[in-house]
Structures are given as structure tokens and as C-alpha cells.
CSV table of C-alpha atoms in Angstrom, one decimal:
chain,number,residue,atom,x,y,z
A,1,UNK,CA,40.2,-20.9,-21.2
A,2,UNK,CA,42.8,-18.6,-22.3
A,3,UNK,CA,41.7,-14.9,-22.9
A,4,UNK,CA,43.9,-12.2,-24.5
A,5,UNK,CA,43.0,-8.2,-22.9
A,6,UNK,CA,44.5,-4.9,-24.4
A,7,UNK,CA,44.3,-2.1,-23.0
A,8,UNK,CA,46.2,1.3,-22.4
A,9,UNK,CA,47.1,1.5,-18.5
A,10,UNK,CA,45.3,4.5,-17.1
A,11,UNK,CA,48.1,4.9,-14.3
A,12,UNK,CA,50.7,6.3,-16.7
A,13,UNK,CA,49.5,10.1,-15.9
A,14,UNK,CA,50.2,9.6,-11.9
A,15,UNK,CA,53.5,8.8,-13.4
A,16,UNK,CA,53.8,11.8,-15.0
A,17,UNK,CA,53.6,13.8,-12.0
A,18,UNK,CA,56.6,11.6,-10.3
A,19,UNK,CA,59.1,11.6,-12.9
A,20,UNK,CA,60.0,13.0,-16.5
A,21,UNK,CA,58.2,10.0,-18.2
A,22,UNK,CA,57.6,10.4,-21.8
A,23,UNK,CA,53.5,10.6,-22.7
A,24,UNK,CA,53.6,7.5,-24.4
A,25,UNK,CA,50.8,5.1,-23.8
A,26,UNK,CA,52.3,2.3,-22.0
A,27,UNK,CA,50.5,-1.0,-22.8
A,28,UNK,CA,50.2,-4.0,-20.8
A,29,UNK,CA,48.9,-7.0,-22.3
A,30,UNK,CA,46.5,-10.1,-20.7
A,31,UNK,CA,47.9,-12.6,-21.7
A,32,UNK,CA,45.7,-15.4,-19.6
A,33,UNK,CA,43.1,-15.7,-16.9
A,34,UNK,CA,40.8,-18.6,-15.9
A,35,UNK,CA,36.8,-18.1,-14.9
A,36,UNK,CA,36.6,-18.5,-10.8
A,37,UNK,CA,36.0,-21.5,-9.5
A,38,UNK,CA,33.1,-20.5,-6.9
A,39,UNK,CA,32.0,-22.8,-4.0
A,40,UNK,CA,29.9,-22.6,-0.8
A,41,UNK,CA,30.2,-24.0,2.7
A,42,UNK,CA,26.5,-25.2,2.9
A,43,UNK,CA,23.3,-25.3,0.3
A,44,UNK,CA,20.7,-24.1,2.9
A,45,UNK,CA,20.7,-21.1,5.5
A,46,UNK,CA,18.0,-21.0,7.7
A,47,UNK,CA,18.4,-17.2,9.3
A,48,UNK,CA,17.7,-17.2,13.0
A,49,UNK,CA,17.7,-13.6,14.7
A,50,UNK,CA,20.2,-15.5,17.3
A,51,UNK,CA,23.2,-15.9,13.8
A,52,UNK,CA,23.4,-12.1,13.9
A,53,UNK,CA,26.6,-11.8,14.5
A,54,UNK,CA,27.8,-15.1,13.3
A,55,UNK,CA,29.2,-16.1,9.9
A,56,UNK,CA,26.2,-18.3,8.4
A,57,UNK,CA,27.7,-18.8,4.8
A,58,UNK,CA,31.7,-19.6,3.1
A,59,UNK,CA,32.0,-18.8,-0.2
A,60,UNK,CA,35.2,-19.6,-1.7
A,61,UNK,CA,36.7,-19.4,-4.7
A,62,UNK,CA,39.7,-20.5,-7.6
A,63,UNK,CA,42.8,-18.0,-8.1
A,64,UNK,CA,41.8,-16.5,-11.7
A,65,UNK,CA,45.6,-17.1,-12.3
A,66,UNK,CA,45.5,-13.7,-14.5
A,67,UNK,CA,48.7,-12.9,-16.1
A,68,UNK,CA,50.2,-10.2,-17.7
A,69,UNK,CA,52.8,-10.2,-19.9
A,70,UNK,CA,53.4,-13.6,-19.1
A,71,UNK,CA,53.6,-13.4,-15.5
A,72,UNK,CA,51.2,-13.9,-12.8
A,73,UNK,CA,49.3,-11.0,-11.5
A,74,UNK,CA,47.2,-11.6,-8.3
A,75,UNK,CA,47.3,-8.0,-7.1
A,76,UNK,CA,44.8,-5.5,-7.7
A,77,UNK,CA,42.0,-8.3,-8.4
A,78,UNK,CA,38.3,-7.2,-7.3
A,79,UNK,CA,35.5,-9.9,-6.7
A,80,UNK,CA,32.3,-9.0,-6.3
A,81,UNK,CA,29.8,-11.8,-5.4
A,82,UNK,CA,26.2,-11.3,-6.9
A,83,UNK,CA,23.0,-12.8,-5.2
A,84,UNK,CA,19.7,-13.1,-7.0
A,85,UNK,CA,16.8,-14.8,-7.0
A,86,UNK,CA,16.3,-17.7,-8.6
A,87,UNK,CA,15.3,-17.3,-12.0
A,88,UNK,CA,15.4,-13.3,-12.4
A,89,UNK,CA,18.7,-13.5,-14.6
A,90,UNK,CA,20.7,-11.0,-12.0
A,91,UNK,CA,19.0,-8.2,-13.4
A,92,UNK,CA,19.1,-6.3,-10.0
A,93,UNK,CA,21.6,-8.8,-7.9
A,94,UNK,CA,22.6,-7.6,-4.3
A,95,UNK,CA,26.3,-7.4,-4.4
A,96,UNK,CA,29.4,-7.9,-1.8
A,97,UNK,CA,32.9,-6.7,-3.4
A,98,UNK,CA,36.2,-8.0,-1.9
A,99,UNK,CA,39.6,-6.9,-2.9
A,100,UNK,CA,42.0,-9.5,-3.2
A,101,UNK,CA,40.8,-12.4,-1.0
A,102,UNK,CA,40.2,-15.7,-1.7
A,103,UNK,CA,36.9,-15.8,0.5
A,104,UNK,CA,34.1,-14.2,1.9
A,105,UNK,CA,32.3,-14.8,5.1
A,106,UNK,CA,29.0,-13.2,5.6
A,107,UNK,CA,27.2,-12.7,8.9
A,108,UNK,CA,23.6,-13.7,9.9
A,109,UNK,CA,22.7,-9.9,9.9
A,110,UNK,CA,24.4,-8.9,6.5
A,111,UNK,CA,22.7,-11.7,5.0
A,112,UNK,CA,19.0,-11.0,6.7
A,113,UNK,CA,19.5,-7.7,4.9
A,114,UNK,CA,21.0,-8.9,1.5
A,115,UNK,CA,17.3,-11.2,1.3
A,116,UNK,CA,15.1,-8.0,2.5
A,117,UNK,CA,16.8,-5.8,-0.5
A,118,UNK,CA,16.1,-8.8,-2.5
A,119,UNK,CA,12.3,-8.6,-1.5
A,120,UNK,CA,13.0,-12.0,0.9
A,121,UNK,CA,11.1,-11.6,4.0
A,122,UNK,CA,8.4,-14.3,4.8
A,123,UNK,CA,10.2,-16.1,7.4
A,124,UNK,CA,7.5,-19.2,7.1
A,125,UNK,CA,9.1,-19.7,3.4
A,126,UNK,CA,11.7,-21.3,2.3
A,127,UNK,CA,13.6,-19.1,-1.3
A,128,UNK,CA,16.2,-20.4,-3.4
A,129,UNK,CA,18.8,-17.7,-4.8
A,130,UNK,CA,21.4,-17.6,-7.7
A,131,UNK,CA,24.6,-16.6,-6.5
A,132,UNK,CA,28.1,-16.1,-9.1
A,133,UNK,CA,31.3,-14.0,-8.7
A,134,UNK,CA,32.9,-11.8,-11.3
A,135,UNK,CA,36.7,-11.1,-11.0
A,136,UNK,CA,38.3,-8.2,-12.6
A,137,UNK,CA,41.5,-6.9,-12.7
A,138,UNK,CA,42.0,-3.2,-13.3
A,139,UNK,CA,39.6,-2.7,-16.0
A,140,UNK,CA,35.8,-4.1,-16.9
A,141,UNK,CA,37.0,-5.7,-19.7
A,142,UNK,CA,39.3,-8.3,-18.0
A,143,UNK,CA,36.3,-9.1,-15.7
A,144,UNK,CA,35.9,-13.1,-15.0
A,145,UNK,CA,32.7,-15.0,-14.6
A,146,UNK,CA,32.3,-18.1,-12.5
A,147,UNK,CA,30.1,-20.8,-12.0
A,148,UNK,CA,26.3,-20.2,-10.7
A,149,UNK,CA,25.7,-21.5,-7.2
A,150,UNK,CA,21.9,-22.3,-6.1
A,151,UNK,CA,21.1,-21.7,-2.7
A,152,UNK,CA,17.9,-22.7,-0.7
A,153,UNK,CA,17.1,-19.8,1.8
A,154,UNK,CA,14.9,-19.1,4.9
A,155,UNK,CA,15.3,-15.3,6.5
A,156,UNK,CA,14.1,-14.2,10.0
A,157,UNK,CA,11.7,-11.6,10.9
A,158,UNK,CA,12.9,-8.1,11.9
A,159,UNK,CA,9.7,-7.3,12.9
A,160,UNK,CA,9.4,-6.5,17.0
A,161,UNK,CA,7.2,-8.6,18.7
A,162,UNK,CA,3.6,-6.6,20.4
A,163,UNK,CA,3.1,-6.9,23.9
A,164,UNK,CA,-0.6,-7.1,23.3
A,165,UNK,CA,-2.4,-8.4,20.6
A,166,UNK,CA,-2.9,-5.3,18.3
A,167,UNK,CA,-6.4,-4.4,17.4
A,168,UNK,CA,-7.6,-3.6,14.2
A,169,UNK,CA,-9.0,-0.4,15.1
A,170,UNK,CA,-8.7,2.1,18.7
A,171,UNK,CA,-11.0,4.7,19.5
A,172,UNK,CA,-10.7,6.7,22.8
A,173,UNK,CA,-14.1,7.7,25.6
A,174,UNK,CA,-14.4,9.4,28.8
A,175,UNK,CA,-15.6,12.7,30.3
A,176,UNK,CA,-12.0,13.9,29.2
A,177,UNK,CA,-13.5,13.6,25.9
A,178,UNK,CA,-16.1,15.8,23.4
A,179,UNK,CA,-17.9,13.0,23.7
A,180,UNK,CA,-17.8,12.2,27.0
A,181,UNK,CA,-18.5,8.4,28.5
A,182,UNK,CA,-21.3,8.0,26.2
A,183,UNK,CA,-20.5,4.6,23.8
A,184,UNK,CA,-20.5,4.5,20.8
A,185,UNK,CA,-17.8,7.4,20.7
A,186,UNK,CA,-18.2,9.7,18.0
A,187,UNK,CA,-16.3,9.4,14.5
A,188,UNK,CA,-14.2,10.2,12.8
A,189,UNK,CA,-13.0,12.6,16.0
A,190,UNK,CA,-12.6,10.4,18.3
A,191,UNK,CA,-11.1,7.1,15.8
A,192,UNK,CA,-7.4,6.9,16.4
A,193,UNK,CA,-5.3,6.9,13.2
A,194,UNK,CA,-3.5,4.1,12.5
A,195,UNK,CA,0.5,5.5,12.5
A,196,UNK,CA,1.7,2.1,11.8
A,197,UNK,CA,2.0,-2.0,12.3
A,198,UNK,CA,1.7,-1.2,16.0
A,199,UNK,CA,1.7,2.1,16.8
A,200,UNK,CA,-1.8,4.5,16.9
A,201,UNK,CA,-2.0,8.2,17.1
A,202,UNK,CA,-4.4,11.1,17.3
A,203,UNK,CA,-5.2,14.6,18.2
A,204,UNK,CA,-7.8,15.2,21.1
A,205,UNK,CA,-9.0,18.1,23.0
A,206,UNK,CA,-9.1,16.5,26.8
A,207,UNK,CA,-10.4,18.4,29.8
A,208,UNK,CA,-8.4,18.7,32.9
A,209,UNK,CA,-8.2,16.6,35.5
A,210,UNK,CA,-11.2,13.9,34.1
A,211,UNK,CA,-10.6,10.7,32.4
A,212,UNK,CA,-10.4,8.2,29.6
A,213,UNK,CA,-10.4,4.5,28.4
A,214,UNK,CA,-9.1,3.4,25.2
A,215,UNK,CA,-11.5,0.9,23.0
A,216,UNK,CA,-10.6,-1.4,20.7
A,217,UNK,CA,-14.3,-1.3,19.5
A,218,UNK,CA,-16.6,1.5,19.0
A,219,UNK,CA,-19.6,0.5,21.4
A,220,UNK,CA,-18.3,-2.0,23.3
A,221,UNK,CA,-17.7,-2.3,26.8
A,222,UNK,CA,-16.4,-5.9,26.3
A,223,UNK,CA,-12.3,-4.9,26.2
A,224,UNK,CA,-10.1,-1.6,27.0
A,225,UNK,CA,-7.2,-0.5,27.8
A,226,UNK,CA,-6.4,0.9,30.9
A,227,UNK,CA,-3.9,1.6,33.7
A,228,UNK,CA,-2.8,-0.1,36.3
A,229,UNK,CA,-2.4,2.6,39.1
A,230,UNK,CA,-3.8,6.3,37.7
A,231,UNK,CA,-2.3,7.7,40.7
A,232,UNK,CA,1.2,6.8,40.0
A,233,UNK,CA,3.8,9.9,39.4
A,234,UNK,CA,3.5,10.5,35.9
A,235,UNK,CA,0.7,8.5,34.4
A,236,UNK,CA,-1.1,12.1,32.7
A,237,UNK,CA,2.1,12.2,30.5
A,238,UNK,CA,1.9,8.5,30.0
A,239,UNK,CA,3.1,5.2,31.3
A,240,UNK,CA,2.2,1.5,31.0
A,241,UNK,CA,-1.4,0.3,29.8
A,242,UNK,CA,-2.7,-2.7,30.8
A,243,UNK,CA,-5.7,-5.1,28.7
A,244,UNK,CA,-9.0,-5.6,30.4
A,245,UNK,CA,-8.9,-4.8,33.8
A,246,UNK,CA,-7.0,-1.8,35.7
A,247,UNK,CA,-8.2,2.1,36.2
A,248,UNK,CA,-9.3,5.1,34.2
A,249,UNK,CA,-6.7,6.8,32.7
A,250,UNK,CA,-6.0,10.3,33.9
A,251,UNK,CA,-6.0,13.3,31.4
A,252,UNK,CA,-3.5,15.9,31.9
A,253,UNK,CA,-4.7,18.8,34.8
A,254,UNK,CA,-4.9,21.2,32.2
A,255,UNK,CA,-7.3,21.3,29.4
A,256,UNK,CA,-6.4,21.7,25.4
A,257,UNK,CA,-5.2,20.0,23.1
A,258,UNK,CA,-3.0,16.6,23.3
A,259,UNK,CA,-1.7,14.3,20.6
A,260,UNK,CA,-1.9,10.6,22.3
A,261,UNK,CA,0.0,7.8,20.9
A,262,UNK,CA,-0.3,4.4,22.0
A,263,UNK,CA,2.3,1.6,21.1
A,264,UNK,CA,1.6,-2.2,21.6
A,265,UNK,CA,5.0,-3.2,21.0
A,266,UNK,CA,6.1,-1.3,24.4
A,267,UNK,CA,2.5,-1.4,25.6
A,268,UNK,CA,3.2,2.5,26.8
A,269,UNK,CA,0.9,5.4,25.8
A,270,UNK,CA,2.3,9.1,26.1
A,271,UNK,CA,0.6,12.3,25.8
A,272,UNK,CA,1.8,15.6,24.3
A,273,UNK,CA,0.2,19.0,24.4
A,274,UNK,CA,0.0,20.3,20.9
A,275,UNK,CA,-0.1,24.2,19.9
A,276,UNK,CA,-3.3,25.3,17.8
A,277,UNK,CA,-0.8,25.8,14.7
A,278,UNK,CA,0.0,22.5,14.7
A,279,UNK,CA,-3.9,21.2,15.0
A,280,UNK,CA,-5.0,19.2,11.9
A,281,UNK,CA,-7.8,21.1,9.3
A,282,UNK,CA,-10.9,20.4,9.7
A,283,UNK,CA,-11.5,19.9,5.8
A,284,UNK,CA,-9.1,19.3,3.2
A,285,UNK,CA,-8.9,19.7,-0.6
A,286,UNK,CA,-6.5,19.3,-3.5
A,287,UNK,CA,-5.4,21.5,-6.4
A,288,UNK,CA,-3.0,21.3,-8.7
A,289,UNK,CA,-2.8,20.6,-12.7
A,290,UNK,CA,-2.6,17.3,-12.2
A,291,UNK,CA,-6.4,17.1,-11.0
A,292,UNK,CA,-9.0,17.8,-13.4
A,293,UNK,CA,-9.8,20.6,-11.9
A,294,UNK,CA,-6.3,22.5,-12.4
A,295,UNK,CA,-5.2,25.2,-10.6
A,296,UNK,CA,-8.2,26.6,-10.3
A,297,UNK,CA,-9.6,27.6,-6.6
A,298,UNK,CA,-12.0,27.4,-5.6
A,299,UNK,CA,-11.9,23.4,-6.4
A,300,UNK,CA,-14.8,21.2,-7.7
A,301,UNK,CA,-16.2,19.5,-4.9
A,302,UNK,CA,-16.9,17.0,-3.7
A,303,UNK,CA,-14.5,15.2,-6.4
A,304,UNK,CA,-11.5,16.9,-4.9
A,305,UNK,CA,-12.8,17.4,-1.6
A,306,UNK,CA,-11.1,14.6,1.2
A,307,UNK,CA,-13.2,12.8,3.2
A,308,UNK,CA,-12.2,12.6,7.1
A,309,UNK,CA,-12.0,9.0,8.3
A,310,UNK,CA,-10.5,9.3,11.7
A,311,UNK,CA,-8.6,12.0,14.1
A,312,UNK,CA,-6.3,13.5,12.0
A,313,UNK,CA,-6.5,11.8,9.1
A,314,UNK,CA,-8.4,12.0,5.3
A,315,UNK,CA,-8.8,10.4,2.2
A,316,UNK,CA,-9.6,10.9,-1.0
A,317,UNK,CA,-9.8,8.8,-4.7
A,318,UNK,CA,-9.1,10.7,-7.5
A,319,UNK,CA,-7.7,10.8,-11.1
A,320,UNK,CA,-4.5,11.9,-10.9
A,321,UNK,CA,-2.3,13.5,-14.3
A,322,UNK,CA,1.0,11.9,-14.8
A,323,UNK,CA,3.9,14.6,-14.4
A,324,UNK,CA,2.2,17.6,-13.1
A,325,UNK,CA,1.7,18.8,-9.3
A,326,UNK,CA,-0.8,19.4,-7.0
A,327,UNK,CA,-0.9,20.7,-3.2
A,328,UNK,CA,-3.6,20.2,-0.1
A,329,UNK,CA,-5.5,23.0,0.8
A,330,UNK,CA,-7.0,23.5,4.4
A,331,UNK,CA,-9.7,26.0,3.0
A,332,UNK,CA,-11.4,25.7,-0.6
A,333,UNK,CA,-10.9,28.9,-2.3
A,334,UNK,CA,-8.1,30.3,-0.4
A,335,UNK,CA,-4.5,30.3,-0.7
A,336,UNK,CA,-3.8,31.3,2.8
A,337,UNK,CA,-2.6,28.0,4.3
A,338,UNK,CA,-1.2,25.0,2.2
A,339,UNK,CA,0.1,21.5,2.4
A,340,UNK,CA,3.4,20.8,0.6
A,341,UNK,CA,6.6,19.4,0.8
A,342,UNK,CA,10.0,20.7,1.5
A,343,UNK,CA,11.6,18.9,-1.7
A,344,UNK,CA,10.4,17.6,-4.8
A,345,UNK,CA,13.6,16.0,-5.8
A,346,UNK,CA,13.6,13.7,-2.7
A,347,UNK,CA,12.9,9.9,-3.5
A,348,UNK,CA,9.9,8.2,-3.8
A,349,UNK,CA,7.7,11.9,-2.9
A,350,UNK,CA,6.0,10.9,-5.9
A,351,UNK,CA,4.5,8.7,-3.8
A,352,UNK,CA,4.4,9.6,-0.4
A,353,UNK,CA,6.6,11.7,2.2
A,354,UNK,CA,6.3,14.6,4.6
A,355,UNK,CA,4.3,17.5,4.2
A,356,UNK,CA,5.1,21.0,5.1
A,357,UNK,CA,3.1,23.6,6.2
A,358,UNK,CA,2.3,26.9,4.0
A,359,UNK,CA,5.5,26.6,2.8
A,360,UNK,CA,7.8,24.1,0.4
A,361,UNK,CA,6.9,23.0,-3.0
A,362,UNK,CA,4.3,21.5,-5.3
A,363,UNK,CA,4.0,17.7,-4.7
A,364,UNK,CA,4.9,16.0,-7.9
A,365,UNK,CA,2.1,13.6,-9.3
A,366,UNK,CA,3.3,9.6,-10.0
A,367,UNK,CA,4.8,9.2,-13.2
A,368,UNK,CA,2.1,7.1,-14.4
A,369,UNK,CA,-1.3,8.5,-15.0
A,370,UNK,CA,-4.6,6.9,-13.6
A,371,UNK,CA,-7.0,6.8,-10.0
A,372,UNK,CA,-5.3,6.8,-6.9
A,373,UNK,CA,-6.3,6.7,-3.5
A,374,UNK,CA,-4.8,9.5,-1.5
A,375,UNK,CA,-4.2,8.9,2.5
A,376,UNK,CA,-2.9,12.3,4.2
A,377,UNK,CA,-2.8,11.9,8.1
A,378,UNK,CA,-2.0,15.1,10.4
A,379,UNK,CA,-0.6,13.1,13.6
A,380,UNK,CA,3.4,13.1,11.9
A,381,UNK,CA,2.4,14.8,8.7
A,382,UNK,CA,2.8,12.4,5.9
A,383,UNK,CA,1.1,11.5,2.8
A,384,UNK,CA,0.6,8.2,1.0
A,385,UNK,CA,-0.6,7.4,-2.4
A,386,UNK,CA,-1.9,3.9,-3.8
A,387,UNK,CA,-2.6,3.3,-7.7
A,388,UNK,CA,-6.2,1.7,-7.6
């Protein structure tokens, strides 16, 4: 199909610089160019984490043939493939550009990533995508649009792989502890927070030289998680824990405060001391015009009073006004000490993010009005909000 393009060439002012060129426009006409011809090696990729580093997919594609003033131009051509799922009309395609090439060969790992942008992740399912290229040459207005190619899709899981079976919740006992080896332990003090997929936290006082178990239930001698040698070199700053079986764990020789983190992926604990200005409140509150409180303090509790629900961690539902801020408070009715964050410009804080520590910014509210649970967890200082 023969298309005619007119345009003024924006490189005459780099020619201006070079010689004594009048200031003419100079104008170029398109006199031709064909849609792209677009074509795949295969129909179906089925990702394996093993294809990481090898080309999966071919896509080739026709010579445009553009011409300009009668002559062929194949210089200066950009194609940009765009991926999509199937049926969502490339409203938000991934894209892969390529300056003058006839193909393009994507890797197992660039193409992994390409479906997780796209939302692509269940490795169980099988997806089928849209995929077209656009040429151009020069300017949007010459741009070319090929054929649509359906492909059937399967990606692979970048998710590590635990060690142990992770349980749903971990709490920690021994004479190390408050609560000493008395089971049930008590909560929320001694509940680990949950930092992650695989990964618990918390913030304990331990006395010297005594001892601990982790529990996957509260009350229940049935399972633990121990060590396999508590007098290897090392083992009161962490190590390797083993399931079911194994010795008490020893707690560092000097008492105070410790933040423990236990990882099933690399089924390794460690333990930190931790400075009293770095210990998580023991109540929490929030303020801000976008509560229904406002900036009055002190706040109405117990609507905008948190609720603890393990070490370190607190929750709280609460209407919340769209486009106003708010901040955590430590104390209701002071303005000593405050929870904020460092930027309110940063993405998604609206959201969640990092808090800072009497010092910062407001925390801008989501843009959308309405109840939202609020999870604020001391362990790494972040904040999480979910629309209920």
C-alpha cells in the first residue's frame, strides 16, 4: 500500500552549524513504504529457568521498502516490537526497539521478565499474547504497522525455593525470653512478624547466656526449630537451624535487646543487637487530615489507635481522606517522636514505603477515598496500606 509523508527535516539546523546553508526548510518527501511483514520462529514458549541465557523466540520481519524521493531508504528505520496480552488492545504493551535490523532474538530471561511486567507469572498456566511491530523512519508520522502475531506462553518461577516448609506463623520460647519456657508464649511480644514469603523477623529482649527454640505453633511442643550443635563457634550470632530434632539455641552472652530474623529459603537465623532508639513503640496512633480526627492531638481513640498483633508490628482499619496526609505517632498527644517518610514524591508511598523516624514528611493518603487497612511493622520500618 503506497503512502505519501511530508514533512520538514528537523536536521537542517545541525546543518546550519557546519556550513553557510540558507534557513530554508528543506523538505523530503515519502514517497512509499509497505506495512512489515512480521513472523515468528515458534507459536509456544514454554520458559524454563534453564533458557536464561538462551534465545527462546525469532521474530522476523519484511523490509518496509520506505522510499524517499523515489529512492530507497533503509537507514535510520526504528522497529519496536510490542507484546500484549491477548485481547487488552496494546493499551500498555511491553516493548523491545531495534535500530535497523531485520530481526530480533530474545533470551529466556528478557522474555521471563517481558511476561512479569505484563502481569504473567503462574508458571502452572499456559497465556497467549499479541505481539505486532511498528517501523518508523525519522518521524511518528511515517510509522508502519504490521501484522498481529498470537502467541501461546508458559513463564517460569523466579521465586527461590525454601529449605523447609515455611510455616504460617513463628513464635520464639525459652528462659532467654520474657516469657521464659512456659508454652503457650505470650502475644503479640513474642509472635514473629512476618517480613516476607519466607523470611520472619522480630525484636526481643534475650538474657545472656540462656536459651531459645523457635515454634511454628503457639503451644505446641509437636515441631521446632533448633540447632544442630549450640556449641559451634558462632551459633549466638546465628547459623544453620535444623526442623524437629537438634539443641537449644544459644542467646547471645550479653543481655538486651536483639532483632532475630529467620530465613527458610537459606534455613539460617542471625541475631543483631539493636540500640534502645531503634526499639519499636509500644503503642501507635495516627494523625493527620486525612483521618477524621484531623490534626488534632490528642487523637480519638480507639478509632485511630493501632492495635499490636505481633513483635514489632500494628495494625489499624480506618477511613482514610483522599489527598490529604497523615503521620504515626508513638505517644497520643505528643509531638515529640513521629513516624514519617523521607519523600512524598517517591512512587507508590501513597501506598506503602519506608518510614523515618521524627523526621521527613507527611505520608500522603491514596488518591482514592475510603477504609483501609493499615500494616506498619518496626523490624525494617515499612508501611503497607490495603483498600478494604
Amino acid at each position: 500500500m503506497k503512502k505519501n509523508f511530508r514533512f520538514i527535516n528537523i536536521f537542517f539546523l545541525a546543518g546550519l552549524a557546519l556550513s553557510s546553508c540558507s534557513k530554508e526548510d528543506i523538505d523530503s518527501v515519502f514517497t512509499d513504504g509497505v506495512a512489515p511483514t512480521l513472523s515468528s520462529s515458534v507459536n509456544r514458549v514454554n520458559l524454563v529457568p534453564a533458557d536464561s541465557s538462551k534465545n527462546v523466540i525469532t521474530f522476523n520481519w519484511s523490509d518496509p521498502n520506505y522510499q524517499i524521493d523515489g529512492e530507497k531508504s533503509s537507514h535510520n528505520v526504528t522497529y519496536t516490537l510490542e507484546i500484549d496480552s491477548l485481547g487488552k488492545n496494546f493499551a500498555k504493551p511491553q516493548r523491545l526497539t531495534v535500530t535497523n535490523a531485520v530481526n530480533s532474538l530474545v533470551n529466556g530471561k528478557d522474555f521471563n521478565r517481558i511476561l512479569a511486567n505484563l502481569g504473567i507469572a503462574d508458571s502452572a498456566r499456559n497465556y497467549s499474547l499479541a505481539i505486532r511491530l511498528k517501523a518508523a523512519l525519522y518521524l511518528p508520522s511515517t510509522e508502519l504497522v504490521s501484522n498481529t502475531l498470537n502467541l501461546t506462553v508458559s513463564p517460569y518461577s523466579t521465586e527461590p525455593i525454601a529449605l523447609y516448609p515455611v510455616p504460617d506463623n513463628l513464635f520464639i520460647v525459652g528462659d532467654a525470653t520474657q516469657g521464659g519456657w512456659n508454652n503457650p508464649v505470650p502475644v503479640p511480644t513474642q509472635k514473629f512478624t512476618r517480613l516476607d514469603k519466607f523470611t520472619f523477623g522480630g525484636i526481643f529482649q534475650l538474657t545472656g547466656g540462656n536459651k531459645y527454640l523457635f515454634l511454628p505453633t503457639n503451644g505446641d511442643w509437636g515441631h521446632k526449630y533448633a540447632v544442630a550443635n549450640a556449641g559451634a563457634a558462632g551459633m549466638r550470632e546465628g547459623g544453620d537451624f535444623i526442623v524437629d530434632s537438634g539443641q537449644d539455641i544459644p542467646a547471645p552472652l550479653t543481655s538486651g535487646f536483639y532483632k532475630i530474623t529467620v530465613d527458610f529459603v537459606k534455613g539460617k537465623y542471625t541475631v543483631t543487637p539493636v540500640a534502645n532508639s531503634e526499639l519499636p513503640p509500644a503503642s501507635l496512633y495516627i494523625v493527620g487530615d486525612a483521618t477524621g480526627g484531623g490534626w488534632n492531638n490528642p487523637v480519638p481513640v480507639p478509632t485511630q489507635e493501632f492495635t499490636q498483633v505481633s513483635n514489632g508490628t500494628f495494625e489499624l482499619s480506618v477511613p482514610l481522606n483522599a489527598g490529604k496526609k497523615y503521620l504515626f505517632l508513638p505517644q497520643n498527644g505528643s509531638w515529640d517522636h513521629k513516624f514519617a517518610i523521607a519523600n512524598a514524591d517517591a512512587p507508590s508511598v501513597k501506598l506503602g514505603g519506608k518510614l523515618v523516624a521524627d523526621s521527613g514528611v507527611d505520608i500522603p493518603a491514596p488518591d482514592e477515598g475510603g477504609t483501609y487497612r493499615i500494616s506498619v511493622e518496626f523490624i525494617n520500618k515499612t508501611y503497607k496500606l490495603t483498600k478494604l
